[in-house]
Tab-separated table of C-alpha atoms in Angstrom:
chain	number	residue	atom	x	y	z
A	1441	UNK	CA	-7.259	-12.020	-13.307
A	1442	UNK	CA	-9.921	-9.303	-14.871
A	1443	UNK	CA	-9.321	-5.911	-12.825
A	1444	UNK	CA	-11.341	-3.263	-13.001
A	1445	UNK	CA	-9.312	-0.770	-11.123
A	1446	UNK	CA	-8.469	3.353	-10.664
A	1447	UNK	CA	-5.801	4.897	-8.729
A	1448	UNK	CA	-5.731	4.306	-4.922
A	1449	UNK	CA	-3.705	4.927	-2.124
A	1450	UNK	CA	-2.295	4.224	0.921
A	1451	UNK	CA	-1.387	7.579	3.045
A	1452	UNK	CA	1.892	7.491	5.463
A	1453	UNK	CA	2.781	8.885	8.897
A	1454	UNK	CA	6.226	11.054	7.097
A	1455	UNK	CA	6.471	14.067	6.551
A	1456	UNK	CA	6.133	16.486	3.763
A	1457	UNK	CA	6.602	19.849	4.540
A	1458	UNK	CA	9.839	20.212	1.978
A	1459	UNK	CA	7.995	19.183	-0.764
A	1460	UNK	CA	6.456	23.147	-0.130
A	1461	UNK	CA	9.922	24.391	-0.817
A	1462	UNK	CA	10.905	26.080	-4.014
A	1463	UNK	CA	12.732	22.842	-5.899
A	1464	UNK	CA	16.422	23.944	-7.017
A	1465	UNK	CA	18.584	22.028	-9.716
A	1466	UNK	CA	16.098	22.796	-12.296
A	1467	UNK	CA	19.233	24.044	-14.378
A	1468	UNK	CA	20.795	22.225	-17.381
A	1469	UNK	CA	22.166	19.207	-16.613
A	1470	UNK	CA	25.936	18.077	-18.027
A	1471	UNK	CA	24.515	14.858	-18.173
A	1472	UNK	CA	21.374	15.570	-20.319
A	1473	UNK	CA	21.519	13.791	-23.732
A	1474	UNK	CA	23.889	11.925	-23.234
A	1475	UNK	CA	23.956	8.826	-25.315
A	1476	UNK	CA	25.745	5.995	-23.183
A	1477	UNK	CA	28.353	3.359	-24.161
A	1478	UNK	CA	29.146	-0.032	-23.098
A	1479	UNK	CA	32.494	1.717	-22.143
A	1480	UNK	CA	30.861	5.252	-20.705
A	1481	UNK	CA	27.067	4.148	-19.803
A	1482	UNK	CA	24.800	6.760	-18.540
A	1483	UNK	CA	23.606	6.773	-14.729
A	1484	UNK	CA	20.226	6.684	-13.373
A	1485	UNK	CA	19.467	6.424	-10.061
A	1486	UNK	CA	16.513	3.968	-8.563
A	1487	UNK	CA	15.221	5.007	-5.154
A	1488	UNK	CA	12.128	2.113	-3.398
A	1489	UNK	CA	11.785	1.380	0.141
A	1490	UNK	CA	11.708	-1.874	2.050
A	1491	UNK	CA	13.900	-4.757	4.156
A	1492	UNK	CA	16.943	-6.353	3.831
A	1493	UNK	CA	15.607	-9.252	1.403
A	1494	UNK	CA	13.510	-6.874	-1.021
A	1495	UNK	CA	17.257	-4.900	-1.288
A	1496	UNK	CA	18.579	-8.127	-2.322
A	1497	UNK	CA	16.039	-8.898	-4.891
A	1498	UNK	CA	16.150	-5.595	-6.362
A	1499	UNK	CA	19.732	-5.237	-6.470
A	1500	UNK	CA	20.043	-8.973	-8.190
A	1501	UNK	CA	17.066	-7.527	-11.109
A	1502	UNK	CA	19.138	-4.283	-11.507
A	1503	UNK	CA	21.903	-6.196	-12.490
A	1504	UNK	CA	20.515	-8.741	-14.611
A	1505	UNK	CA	19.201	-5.385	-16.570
A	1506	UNK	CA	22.380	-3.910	-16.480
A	1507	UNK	CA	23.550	-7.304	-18.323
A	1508	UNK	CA	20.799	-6.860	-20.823
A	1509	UNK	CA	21.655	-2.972	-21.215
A	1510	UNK	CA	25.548	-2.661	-20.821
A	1511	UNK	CA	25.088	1.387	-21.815
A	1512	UNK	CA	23.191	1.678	-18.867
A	1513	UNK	CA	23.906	1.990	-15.117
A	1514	UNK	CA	21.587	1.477	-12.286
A	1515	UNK	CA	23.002	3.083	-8.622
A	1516	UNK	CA	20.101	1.530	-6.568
A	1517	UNK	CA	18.838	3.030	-3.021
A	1518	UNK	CA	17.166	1.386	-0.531
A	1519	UNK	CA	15.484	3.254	2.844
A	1520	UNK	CA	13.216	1.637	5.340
A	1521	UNK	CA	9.572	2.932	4.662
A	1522	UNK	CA	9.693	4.865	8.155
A	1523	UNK	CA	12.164	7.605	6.627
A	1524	UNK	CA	11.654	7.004	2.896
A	1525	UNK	CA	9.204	9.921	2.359
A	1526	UNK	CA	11.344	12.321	4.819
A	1527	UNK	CA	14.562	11.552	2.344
A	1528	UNK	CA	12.596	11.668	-0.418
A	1529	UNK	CA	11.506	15.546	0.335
A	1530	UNK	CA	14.755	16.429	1.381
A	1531	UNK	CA	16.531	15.342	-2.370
A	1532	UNK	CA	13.633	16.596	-3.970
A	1533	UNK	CA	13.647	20.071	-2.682
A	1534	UNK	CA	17.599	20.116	-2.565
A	1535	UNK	CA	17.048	18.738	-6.621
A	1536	UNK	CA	18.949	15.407	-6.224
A	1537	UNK	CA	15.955	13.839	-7.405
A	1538	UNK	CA	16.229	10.097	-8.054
A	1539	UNK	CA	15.761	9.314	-11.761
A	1540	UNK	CA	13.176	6.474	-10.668
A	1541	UNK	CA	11.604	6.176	-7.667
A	1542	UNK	CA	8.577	3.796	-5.913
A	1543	UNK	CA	5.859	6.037	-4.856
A	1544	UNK	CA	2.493	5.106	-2.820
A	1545	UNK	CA	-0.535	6.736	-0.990
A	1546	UNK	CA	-1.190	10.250	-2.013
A	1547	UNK	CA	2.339	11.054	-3.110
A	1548	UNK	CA	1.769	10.550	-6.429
A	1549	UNK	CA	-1.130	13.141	-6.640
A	1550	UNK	CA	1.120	15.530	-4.123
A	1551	UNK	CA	4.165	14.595	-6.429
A	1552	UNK	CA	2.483	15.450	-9.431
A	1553	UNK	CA	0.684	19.239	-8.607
A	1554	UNK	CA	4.393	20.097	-7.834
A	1555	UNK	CA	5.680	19.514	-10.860
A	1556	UNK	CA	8.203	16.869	-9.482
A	1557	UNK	CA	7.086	13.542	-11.451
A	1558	UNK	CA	7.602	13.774	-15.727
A	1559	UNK	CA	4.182	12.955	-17.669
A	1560	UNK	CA	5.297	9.392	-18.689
A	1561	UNK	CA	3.346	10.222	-22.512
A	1562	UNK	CA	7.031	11.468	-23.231
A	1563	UNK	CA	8.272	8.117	-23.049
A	1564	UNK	CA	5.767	5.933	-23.939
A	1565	UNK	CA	7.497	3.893	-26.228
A	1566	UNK	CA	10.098	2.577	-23.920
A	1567	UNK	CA	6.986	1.231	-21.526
A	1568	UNK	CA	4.821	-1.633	-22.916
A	1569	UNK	CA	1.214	-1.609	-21.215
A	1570	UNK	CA	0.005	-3.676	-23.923
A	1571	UNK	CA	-0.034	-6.718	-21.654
A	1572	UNK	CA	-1.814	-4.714	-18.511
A	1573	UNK	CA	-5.125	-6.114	-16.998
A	1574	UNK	CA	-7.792	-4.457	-17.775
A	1575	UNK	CA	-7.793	-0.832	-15.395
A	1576	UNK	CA	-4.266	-0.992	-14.273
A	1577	UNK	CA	-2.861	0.981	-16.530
A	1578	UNK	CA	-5.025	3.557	-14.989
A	1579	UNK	CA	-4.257	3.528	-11.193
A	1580	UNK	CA	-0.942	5.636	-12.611
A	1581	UNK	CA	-3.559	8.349	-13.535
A	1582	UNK	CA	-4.002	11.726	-12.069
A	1583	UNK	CA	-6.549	14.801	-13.971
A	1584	UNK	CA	-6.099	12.470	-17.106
A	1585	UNK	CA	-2.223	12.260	-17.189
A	1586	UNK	CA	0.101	9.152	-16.813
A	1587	UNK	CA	2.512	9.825	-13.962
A	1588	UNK	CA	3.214	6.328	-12.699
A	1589	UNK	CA	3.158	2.571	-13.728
A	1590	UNK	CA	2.062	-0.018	-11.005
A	1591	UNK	CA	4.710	-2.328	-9.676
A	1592	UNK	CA	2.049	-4.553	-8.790
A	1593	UNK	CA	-1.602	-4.455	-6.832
A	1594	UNK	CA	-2.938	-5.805	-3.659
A	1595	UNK	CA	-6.082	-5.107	-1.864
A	1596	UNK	CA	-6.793	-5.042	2.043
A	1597	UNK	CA	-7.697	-8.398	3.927
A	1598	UNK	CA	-8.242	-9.875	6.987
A	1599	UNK	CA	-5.527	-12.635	7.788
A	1600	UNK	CA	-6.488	-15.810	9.979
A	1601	UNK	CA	-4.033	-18.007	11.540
A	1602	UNK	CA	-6.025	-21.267	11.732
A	1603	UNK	CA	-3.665	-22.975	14.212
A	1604	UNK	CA	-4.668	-19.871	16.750
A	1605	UNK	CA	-8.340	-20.818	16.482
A	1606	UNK	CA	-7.868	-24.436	16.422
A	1607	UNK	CA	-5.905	-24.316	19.796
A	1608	UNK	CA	-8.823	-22.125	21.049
A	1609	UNK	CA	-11.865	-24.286	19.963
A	1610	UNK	CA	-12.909	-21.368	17.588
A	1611	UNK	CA	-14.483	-21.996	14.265
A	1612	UNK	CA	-13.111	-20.409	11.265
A	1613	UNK	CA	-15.969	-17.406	10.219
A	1614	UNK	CA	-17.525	-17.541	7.153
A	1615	UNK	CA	-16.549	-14.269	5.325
A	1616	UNK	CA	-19.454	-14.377	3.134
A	1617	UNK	CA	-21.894	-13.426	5.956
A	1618	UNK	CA	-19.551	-12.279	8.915
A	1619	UNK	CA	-20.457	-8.805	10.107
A	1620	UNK	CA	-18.194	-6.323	12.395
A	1621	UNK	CA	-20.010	-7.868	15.961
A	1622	UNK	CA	-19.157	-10.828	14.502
A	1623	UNK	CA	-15.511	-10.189	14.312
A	1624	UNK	CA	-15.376	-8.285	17.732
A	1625	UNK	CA	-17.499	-11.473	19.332
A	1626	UNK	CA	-15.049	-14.081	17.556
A	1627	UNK	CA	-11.402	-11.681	18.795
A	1628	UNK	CA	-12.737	-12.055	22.613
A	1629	UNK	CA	-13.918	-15.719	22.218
A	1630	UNK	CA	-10.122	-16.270	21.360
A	1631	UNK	CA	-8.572	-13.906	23.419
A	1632	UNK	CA	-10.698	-15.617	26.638
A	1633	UNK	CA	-9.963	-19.069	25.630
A	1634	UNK	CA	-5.980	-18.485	24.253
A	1635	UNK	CA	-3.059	-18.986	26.521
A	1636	UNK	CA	-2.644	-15.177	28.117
A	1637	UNK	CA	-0.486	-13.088	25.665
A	1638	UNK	CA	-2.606	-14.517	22.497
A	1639	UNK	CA	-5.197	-12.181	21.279
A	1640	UNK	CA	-8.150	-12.260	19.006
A	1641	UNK	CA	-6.635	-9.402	17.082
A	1642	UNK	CA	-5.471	-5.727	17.336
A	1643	UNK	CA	-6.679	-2.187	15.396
A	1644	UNK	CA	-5.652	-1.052	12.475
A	1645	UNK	CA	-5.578	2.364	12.081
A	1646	UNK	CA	-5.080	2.892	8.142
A	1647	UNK	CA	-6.642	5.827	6.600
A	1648	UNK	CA	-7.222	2.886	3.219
A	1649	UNK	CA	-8.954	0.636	6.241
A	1650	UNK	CA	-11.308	3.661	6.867
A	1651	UNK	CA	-11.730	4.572	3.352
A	1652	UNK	CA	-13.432	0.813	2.740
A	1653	UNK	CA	-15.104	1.408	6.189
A	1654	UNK	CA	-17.249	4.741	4.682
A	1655	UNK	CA	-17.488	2.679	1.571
A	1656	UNK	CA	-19.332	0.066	3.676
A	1657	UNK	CA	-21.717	3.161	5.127
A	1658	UNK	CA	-22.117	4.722	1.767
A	1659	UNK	CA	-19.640	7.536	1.924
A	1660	UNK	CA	-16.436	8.043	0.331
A	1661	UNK	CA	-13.038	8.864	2.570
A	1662	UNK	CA	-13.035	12.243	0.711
A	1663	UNK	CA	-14.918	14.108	-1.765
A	1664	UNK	CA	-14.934	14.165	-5.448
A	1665	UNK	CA	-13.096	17.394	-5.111
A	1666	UNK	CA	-10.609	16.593	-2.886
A	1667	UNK	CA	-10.948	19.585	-0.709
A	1668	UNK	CA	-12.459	17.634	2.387
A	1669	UNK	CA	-13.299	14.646	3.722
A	1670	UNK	CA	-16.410	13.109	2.534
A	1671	UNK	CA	-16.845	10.601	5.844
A	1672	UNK	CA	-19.456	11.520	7.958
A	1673	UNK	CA	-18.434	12.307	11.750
A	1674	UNK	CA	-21.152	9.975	13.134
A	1675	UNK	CA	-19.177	7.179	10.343
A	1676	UNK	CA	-15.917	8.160	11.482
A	1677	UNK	CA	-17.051	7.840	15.535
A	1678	UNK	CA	-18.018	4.228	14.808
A	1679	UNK	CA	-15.008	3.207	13.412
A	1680	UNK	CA	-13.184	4.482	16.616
A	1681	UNK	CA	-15.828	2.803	18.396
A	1682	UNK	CA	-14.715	-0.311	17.042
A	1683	UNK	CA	-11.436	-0.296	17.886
A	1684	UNK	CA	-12.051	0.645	22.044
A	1685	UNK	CA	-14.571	-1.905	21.789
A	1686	UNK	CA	-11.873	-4.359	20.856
A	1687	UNK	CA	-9.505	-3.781	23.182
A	1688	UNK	CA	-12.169	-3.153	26.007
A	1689	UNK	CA	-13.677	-6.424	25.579
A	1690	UNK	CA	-10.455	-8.408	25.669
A	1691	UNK	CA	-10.456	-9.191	21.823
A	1692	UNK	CA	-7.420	-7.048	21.634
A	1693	UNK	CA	-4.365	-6.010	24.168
A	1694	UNK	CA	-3.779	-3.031	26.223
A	1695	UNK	CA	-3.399	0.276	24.155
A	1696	UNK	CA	0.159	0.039	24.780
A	1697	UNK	CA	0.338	-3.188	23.613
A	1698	UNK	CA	-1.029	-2.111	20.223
A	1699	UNK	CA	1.375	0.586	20.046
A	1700	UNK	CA	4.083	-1.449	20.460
A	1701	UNK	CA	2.841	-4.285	17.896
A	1702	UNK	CA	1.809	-1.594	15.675
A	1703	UNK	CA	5.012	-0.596	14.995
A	1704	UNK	CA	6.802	-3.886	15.170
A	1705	UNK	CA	8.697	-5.673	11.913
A	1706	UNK	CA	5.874	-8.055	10.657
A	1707	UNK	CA	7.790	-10.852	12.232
A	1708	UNK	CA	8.167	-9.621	15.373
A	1709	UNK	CA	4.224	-8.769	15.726
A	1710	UNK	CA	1.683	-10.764	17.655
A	1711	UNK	CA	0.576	-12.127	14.356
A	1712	UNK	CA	3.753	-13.095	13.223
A	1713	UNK	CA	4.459	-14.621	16.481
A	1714	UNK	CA	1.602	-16.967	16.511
A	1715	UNK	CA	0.129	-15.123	19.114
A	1716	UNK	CA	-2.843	-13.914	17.546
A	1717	UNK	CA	-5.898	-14.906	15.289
A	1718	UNK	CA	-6.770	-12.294	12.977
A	1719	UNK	CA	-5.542	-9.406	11.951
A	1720	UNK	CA	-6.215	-6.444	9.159
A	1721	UNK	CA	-3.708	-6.187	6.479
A	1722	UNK	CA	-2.652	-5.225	3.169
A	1723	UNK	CA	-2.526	-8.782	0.956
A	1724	UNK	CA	0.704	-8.805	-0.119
A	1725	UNK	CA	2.488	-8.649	3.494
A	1726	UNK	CA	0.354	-12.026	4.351
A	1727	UNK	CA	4.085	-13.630	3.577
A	1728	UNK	CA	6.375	-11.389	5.867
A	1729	UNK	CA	4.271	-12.457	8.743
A	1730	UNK	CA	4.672	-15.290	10.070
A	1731	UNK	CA	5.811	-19.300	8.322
A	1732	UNK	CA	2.855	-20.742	9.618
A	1733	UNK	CA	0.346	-21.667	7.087
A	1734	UNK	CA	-1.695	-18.847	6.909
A	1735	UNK	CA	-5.544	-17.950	5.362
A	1736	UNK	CA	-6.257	-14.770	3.914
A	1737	UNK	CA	-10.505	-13.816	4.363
A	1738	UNK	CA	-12.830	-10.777	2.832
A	1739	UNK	CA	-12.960	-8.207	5.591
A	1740	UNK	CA	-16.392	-8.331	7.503
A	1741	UNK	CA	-19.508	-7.222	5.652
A	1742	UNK	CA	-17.660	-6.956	2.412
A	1743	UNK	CA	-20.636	-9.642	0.801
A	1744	UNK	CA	-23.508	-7.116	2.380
A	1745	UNK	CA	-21.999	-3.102	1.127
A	1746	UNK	CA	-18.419	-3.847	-0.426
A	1747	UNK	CA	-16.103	-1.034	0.377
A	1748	UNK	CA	-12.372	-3.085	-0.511
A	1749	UNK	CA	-10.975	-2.611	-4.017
A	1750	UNK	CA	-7.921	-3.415	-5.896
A	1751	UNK	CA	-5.159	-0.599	-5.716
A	1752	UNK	CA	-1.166	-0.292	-6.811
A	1753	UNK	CA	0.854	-1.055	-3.943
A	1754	UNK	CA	3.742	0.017	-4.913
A	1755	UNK	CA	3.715	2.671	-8.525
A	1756	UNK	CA	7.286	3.760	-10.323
A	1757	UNK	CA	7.800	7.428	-11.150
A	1758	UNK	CA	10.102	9.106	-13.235
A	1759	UNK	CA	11.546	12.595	-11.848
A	1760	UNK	CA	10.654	15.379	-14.238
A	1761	UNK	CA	14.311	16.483	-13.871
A	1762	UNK	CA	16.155	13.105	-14.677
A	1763	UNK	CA	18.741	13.663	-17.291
A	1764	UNK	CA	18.168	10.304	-18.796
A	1765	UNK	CA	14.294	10.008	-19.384
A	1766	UNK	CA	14.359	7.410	-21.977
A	1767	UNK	CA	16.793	5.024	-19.888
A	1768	UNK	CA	14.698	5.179	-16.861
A	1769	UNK	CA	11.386	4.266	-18.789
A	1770	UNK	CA	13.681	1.551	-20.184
A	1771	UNK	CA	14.372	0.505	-16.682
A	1772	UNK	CA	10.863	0.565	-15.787
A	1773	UNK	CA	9.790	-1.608	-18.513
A	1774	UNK	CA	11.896	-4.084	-17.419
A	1775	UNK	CA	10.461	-4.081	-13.710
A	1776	UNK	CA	6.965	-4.380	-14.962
A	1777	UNK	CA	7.331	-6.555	-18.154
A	1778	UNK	CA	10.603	-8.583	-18.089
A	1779	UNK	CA	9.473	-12.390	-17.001
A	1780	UNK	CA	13.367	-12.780	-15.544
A	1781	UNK	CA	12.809	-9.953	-13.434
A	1782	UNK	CA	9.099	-11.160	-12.396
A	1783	UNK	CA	10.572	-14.680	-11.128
A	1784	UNK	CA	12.555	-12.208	-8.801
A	1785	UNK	CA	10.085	-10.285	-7.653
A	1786	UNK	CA	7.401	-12.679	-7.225
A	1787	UNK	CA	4.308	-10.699	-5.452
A	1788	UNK	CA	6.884	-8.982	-3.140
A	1789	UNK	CA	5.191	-5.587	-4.874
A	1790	UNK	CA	1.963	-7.104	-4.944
A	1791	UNK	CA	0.535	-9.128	-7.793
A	1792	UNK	CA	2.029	-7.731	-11.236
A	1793	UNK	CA	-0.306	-6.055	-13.657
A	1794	UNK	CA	0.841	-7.885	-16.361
A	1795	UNK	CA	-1.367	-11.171	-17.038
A	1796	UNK	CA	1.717	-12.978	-18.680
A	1797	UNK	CA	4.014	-12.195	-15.769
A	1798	UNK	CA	1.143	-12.960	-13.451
A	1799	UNK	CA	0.541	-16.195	-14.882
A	1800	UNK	CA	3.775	-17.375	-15.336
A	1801	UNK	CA	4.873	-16.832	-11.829
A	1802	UNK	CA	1.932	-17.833	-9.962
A	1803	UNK	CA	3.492	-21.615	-10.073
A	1804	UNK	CA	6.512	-20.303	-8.108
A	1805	UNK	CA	4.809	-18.931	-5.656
A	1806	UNK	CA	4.439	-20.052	-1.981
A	1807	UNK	CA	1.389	-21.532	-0.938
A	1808	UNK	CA	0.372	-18.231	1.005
A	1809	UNK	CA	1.575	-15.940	-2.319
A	1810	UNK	CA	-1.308	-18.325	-4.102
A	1811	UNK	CA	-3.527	-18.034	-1.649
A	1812	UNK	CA	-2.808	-14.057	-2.029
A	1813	UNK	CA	-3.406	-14.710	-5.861
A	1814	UNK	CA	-6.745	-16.132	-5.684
A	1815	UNK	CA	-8.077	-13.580	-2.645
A	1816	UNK	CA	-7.740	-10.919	-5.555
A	1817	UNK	CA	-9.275	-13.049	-8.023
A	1818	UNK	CA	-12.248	-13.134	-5.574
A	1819	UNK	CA	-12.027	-9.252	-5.167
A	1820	UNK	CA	-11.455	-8.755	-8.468
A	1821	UNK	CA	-14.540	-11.087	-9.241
A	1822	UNK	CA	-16.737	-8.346	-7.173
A	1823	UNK	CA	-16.345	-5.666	-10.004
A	1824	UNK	CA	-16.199	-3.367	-7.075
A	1825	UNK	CA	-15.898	0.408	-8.273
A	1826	UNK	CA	-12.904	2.255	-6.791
A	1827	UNK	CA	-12.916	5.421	-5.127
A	1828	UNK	CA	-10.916	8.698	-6.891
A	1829	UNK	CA	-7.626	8.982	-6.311
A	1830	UNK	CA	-6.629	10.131	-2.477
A	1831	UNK	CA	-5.835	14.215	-3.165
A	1832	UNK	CA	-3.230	15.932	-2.538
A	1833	UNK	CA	-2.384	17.152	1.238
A	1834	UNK	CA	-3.996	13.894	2.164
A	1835	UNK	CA	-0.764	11.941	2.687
A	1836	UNK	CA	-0.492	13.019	6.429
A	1837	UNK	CA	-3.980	11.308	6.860
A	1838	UNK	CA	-2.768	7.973	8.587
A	1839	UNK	CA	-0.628	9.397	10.860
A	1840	UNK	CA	-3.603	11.824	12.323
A	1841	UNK	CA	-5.722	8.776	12.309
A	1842	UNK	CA	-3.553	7.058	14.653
A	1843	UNK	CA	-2.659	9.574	16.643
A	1844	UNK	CA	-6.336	10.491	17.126
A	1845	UNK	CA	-6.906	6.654	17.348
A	1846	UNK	CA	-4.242	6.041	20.438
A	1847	UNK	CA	-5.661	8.759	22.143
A	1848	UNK	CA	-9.226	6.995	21.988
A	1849	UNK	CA	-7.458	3.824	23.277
A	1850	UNK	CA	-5.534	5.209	25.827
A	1851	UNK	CA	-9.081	6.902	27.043
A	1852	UNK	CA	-7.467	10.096	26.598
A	1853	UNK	CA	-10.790	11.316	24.133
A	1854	UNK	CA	-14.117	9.592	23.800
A	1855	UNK	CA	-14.504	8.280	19.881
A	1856	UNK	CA	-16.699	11.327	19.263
A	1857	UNK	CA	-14.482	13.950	19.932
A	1858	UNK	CA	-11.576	11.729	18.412
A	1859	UNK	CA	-13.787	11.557	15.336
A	1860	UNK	CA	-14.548	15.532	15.553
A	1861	UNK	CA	-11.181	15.886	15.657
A	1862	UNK	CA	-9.721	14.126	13.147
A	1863	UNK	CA	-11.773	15.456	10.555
A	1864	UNK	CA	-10.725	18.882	11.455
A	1865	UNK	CA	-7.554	18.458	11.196
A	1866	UNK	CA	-7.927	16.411	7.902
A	1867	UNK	CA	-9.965	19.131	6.575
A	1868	UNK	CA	-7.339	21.725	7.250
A	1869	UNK	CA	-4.477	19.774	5.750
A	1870	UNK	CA	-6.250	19.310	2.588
A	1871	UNK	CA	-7.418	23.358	2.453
């Protein structure tokens, strides 16, 4: 897989406010060069996010590491994404900082202007990137400085559940020429001629979805600078357009409907319940959704003005207060370079960076992880440039988008004002 990639992000509805606060525990630390023994290891602590089976993984790779590294103790930490960022702020402002921790979105760059993640140049030596596809090295770049290593990319999709557009007479589309009134024309063909309770499809409001939707108009989510948003508010209006458009013309439920599926397990969604035929979605949760045979599709006009591109979807981070820098780059190497650890894994972080890893678990995989594989080998293929990293103060971004985005649905504010806005608001978070 040839990537040609630059740090991306994917923003989140938590939090950050304590991030502001002055960070304490930046004293010495008892436990600061210590040198660990099989019969006293050092302690480092490994904070991610996700469900009860990525726990289990994780948990089973820590200790097959441990085995490998007997002076060395991993106390592992899982939180479900909803409240990860929340707990995250509140250790690091009270400075019980995790020694490793998964990052995403704009957290890094947020992270990283507060002095919270260490410059990973320190420990360079104990992380191999030797074996990275080409670019992916760099999506753990911010203003020229190493602060994370990708777990793993993915890219944004559109997911099809033939068996939903069989049962409805509806030809597959062609995502080579599909537009957006295609897709909206194809929802309410299956919505009309489903069973009632299956749907064409439902919004996504994802502030990555709209940053490949400027992309697609020319414009960039935000500026070079970071200070503002660079989409347009005529843009921005469309894209809101969209989305009423959907549900007003049957392709997608009622508002509360979408709500209620928006924030649903994956399983427990209309997709995942067979009850619906396409829907928007990051690549790597194709899986979680449902164990019907599943097909994964470019997003509509992707072949006309390309706006998706590979990004990390999940990055490791190393505090800048850990005690035990060198163990915790040790740790990280194995994540990202150990094949033991990879068979683990699998895509469950997205597709790993490294080509050997890639390649040597892409034969394990399930059909729908292959199918995963070779949708970013087509993206990939497109030598799409990416956009700059999302800035800091931009990681409340999703969470105004669907606010503003509900509102439109519910017919609370026409998708002009939504759009106006949003962009305010935006604006004034990143100033």
């Amino acid at each position: 897989m040839r990537l040609r990639l630059r740090k991306s992000v994917l923003g989140t509805a938590a939090a950050t406010t304590a991030l502001a606060l002055v960070l304490t525990g930046c004293g010495s630390n008892p436990e600061a060069g210590k040198v660990g023994t099989v019969e006293d290891p050092v302690t480092i602590r490994f904070a991610w996010w996700g469900n009860d089976s990525r726990a289990k993984t994780t948990l089973d790779v820590i200790k097959d590491f441990e085995a490998a590294n007997p002076t060395i103790k991993v106390q592992g930490e899982n939180t479900e994404f909803s409240s990860y960022w929340d707990k995250m702020a509140t250790q690091i402002a009270g400075g019980t900082t995790p020694d490793v921790f998964a990052m995403s979105g704009a957290y890094p760059s947020e992270y990283a202007s507060r002095g919270v993640l260490l410059d990973l140049d320190e420990v360079k030596d104990q992380i191999d990137t030797s074996k990275f596809a080409e670019g992916t090295v760099d999506l753990g770049k911010i203003e020229d400085k190493q602060y994370t290593i990708t777990a793993g990319v993915n890219a944004m999709s559109m997911v099809i559940d033939p068996k939903v557009f069989e049962a409805a007479g509806v030809e597959l589309p062609d995502d080579e020429t599909w537009t957006w009134d295609d897709y909206a024309e194809v929802a309410a063909e299956i919505t009309q001629k489903s069973p009632a309770g299956t749907f064409g499809t439902t919004p996504m409001a994802n502030d990555s979805f709209l940053a490949v939707w400027a992309r697609q108009h020319g414009e960039d989510l935000y500026t070079d600078d970071g200070k503002k948003l660079g989409i347009s508010e005529d843009t921005a209006t469309k894209w809101f357009e969209l989305n009423k458009k959907l549900m007003e013309t049957g392709g997608a439920p009622s508002a509360s409907q979408t709500v209620e599926d928006g924030s649903a397990q994956p399983e427990m969604t209309l997709m995942g319940q067979g009850k619906q035929g396409m829907k928007i979605s990051w690549s790597n949760q194709m899986n979680s959704y449902s164990g019907s045979p599943l097909v994964m599709m470019k997003l509509p006009g992707e072949s006309k003005t390309p706006g998706t591109w590979l990004r990390s979807s999940m990055e490791y981070a190393i505090s800048s207060k850990s005690p035990h820098p060198k163990e915790a780059a040790m740790f990280i190497n194995y994540l990202v370079n150990n094949v033991d650890a990879a068979t683990k894994i699998k895509s469950d972080r997205g597709m790993p960076a490294n080509t050997e890893l890639k390649a040597a678990i892409t034969p394990l995989l399930k059909e729908s992880q292959q199918k995963e594989a070779e949708y970013l080998d087509r993206i990939a293929e497109m030598d799409i440039e990416p956009p700059l990293p999302f800035p800091a103060g931009s990681s409340a971004t999703m969470e105004v988008l669907n606010r503003f985005n509900t509102d439109v649905l519910f017919g609370k504010i026409s998708p002009r004002d939504a759009a106006k806005g949003f962009i305010q608001e935006v604006n004034s978070n990143l100033g």
